[in-house]
């Protein structure tokens, strides 16, 4: 699927939102929190996770990351930014950090 198509689809789906910016910001925070909850459950107690748990976590993560993507795409549209523009800019920033040796916090 094309990122620009997905982004235009998110606008169409949410065309009846009222108070869009607060809804988008809070929605992104909420869904990011769901991702954090899944990660916490995955990392809890520094224990081994069995295959059935990994499958469940992966399924949950897929849904929640999709929700995060929806809010990111729609929020980007509100500021006249394309997902492609965001992805390319992020790649450039991370490549620069990699070249500087600052990509990972240590």
Coordinates of C-alpha atoms in Angstrom, one line a residue:
X1 CA 0.0 0.0 0.0
X2 CA 1.1 3.5 -0.7
X3 CA 1.7 5.8 2.3
X4 CA 0.1 8.8 0.6
X5 CA -3.1 6.8 -0.2
X6 CA -3.3 5.6 3.4
X7 CA -2.9 9.2 4.6
X8 CA -5.7 10.5 2.3
X9 CA -7.9 7.6 3.5
X10 CA -7.5 8.7 7.1
X11 CA -8.7 12.2 6.3
X12 CA -11.8 10.7 4.6
X13 CA -12.6 8.4 7.6
X14 CA -12.4 11.2 10.1
X15 CA -14.0 14.1 8.1
X16 CA -16.7 14.5 10.8
X17 CA -14.4 14.9 13.7
X18 CA -15.0 18.0 15.8
X19 CA -12.1 19.6 17.8
X20 CA -9.7 17.6 15.6
X21 CA -6.3 18.7 17.1
X22 CA -7.2 17.8 20.7
X23 CA -8.7 14.5 19.5
X24 CA -5.7 13.7 17.4
X25 CA -3.1 14.6 20.1
X26 CA -5.0 12.7 22.8
X27 CA -5.7 9.7 20.5
X28 CA -2.0 9.5 19.7
X29 CA -1.1 9.6 23.4
X30 CA -3.7 7.0 24.2
X31 CA -2.6 4.6 21.5
X32 CA 1.1 5.1 22.3
X33 CA 0.3 4.2 25.9
X34 CA -1.3 1.0 24.7
X35 CA 2.0 0.2 22.8
X36 CA 3.9 0.9 26.1
X37 CA 1.5 -1.4 28.0
X38 CA 2.2 -4.2 25.6
X39 CA 6.0 -3.6 25.9
X40 CA 5.8 -3.5 29.7
X41 CA 4.0 -6.9 29.7
X42 CA 6.6 -8.3 27.3
X43 CA 9.5 -7.1 29.5
X44 CA 8.0 -7.7 32.9
X45 CA 10.1 -9.4 35.5
X46 CA 12.9 -10.0 33.0
X47 CA 11.7 -13.5 32.3
X48 CA 11.6 -15.8 29.3
X49 CA 8.5 -15.4 27.2
X50 CA 7.0 -18.5 25.6
X51 CA 5.9 -18.7 21.9
X52 CA 2.2 -18.4 22.7
X53 CA 2.9 -15.2 24.6
X54 CA 5.0 -13.8 21.8
X55 CA 2.2 -14.6 19.3
X56 CA -0.3 -12.8 21.5
X57 CA 2.0 -9.8 22.0
X58 CA 2.7 -9.6 18.2
X59 CA -1.0 -9.6 17.4
X60 CA -1.7 -6.9 20.0
X61 CA 1.2 -4.8 18.9
X62 CA 0.1 -5.0 15.2
X63 CA -3.3 -3.6 16.2
X64 CA -2.0 -0.8 18.4
X65 CA 0.8 0.3 16.1
X66 CA -1.8 0.5 13.4
X67 CA -3.8 2.8 15.6
X68 CA -0.7 4.9 16.3
X69 CA -0.1 5.1 12.5
X70 CA -3.7 6.3 11.9
X71 CA -3.3 9.2 14.3
X72 CA 0.2 10.1 13.0
X73 CA -1.1 10.1 9.4
X74 CA -4.1 12.2 10.2
X75 CA -2.1 14.6 12.5
X76 CA 0.5 15.0 9.7
X77 CA -2.3 16.0 7.3
X78 CA -3.4 18.7 9.6
X79 CA 0.0 20.3 9.3
X80 CA 0.3 19.7 5.5
X81 CA 3.0 17.0 6.0
X82 CA 3.0 13.8 4.0
X83 CA 3.9 10.5 5.5
X84 CA 6.4 10.1 2.8
X85 CA 8.0 13.4 3.8
X86 CA 8.1 12.3 7.4
X87 CA 9.6 9.0 6.6
X88 CA 12.3 10.5 4.4
X89 CA 13.1 13.2 6.9
X90 CA 13.3 10.6 9.7
X91 CA 15.6 8.4 7.6
X92 CA 18.0 11.3 7.0
X93 CA 18.0 12.2 10.7
X94 CA 18.7 8.7 11.8
X95 CA 21.4 8.2 9.1
X96 CA 23.1 11.4 10.3
X97 CA 23.0 10.1 13.9
X98 CA 24.4 6.7 12.7
X99 CA 27.3 8.5 11.0
X100 CA 27.9 10.6 14.2
X101 CA 27.8 7.5 16.3
X102 CA 24.9 8.8 18.3
X103 CA 22.1 6.6 17.0
X104 CA 21.8 4.5 20.2
X105 CA 21.8 5.9 23.7
X106 CA 24.4 4.2 25.7

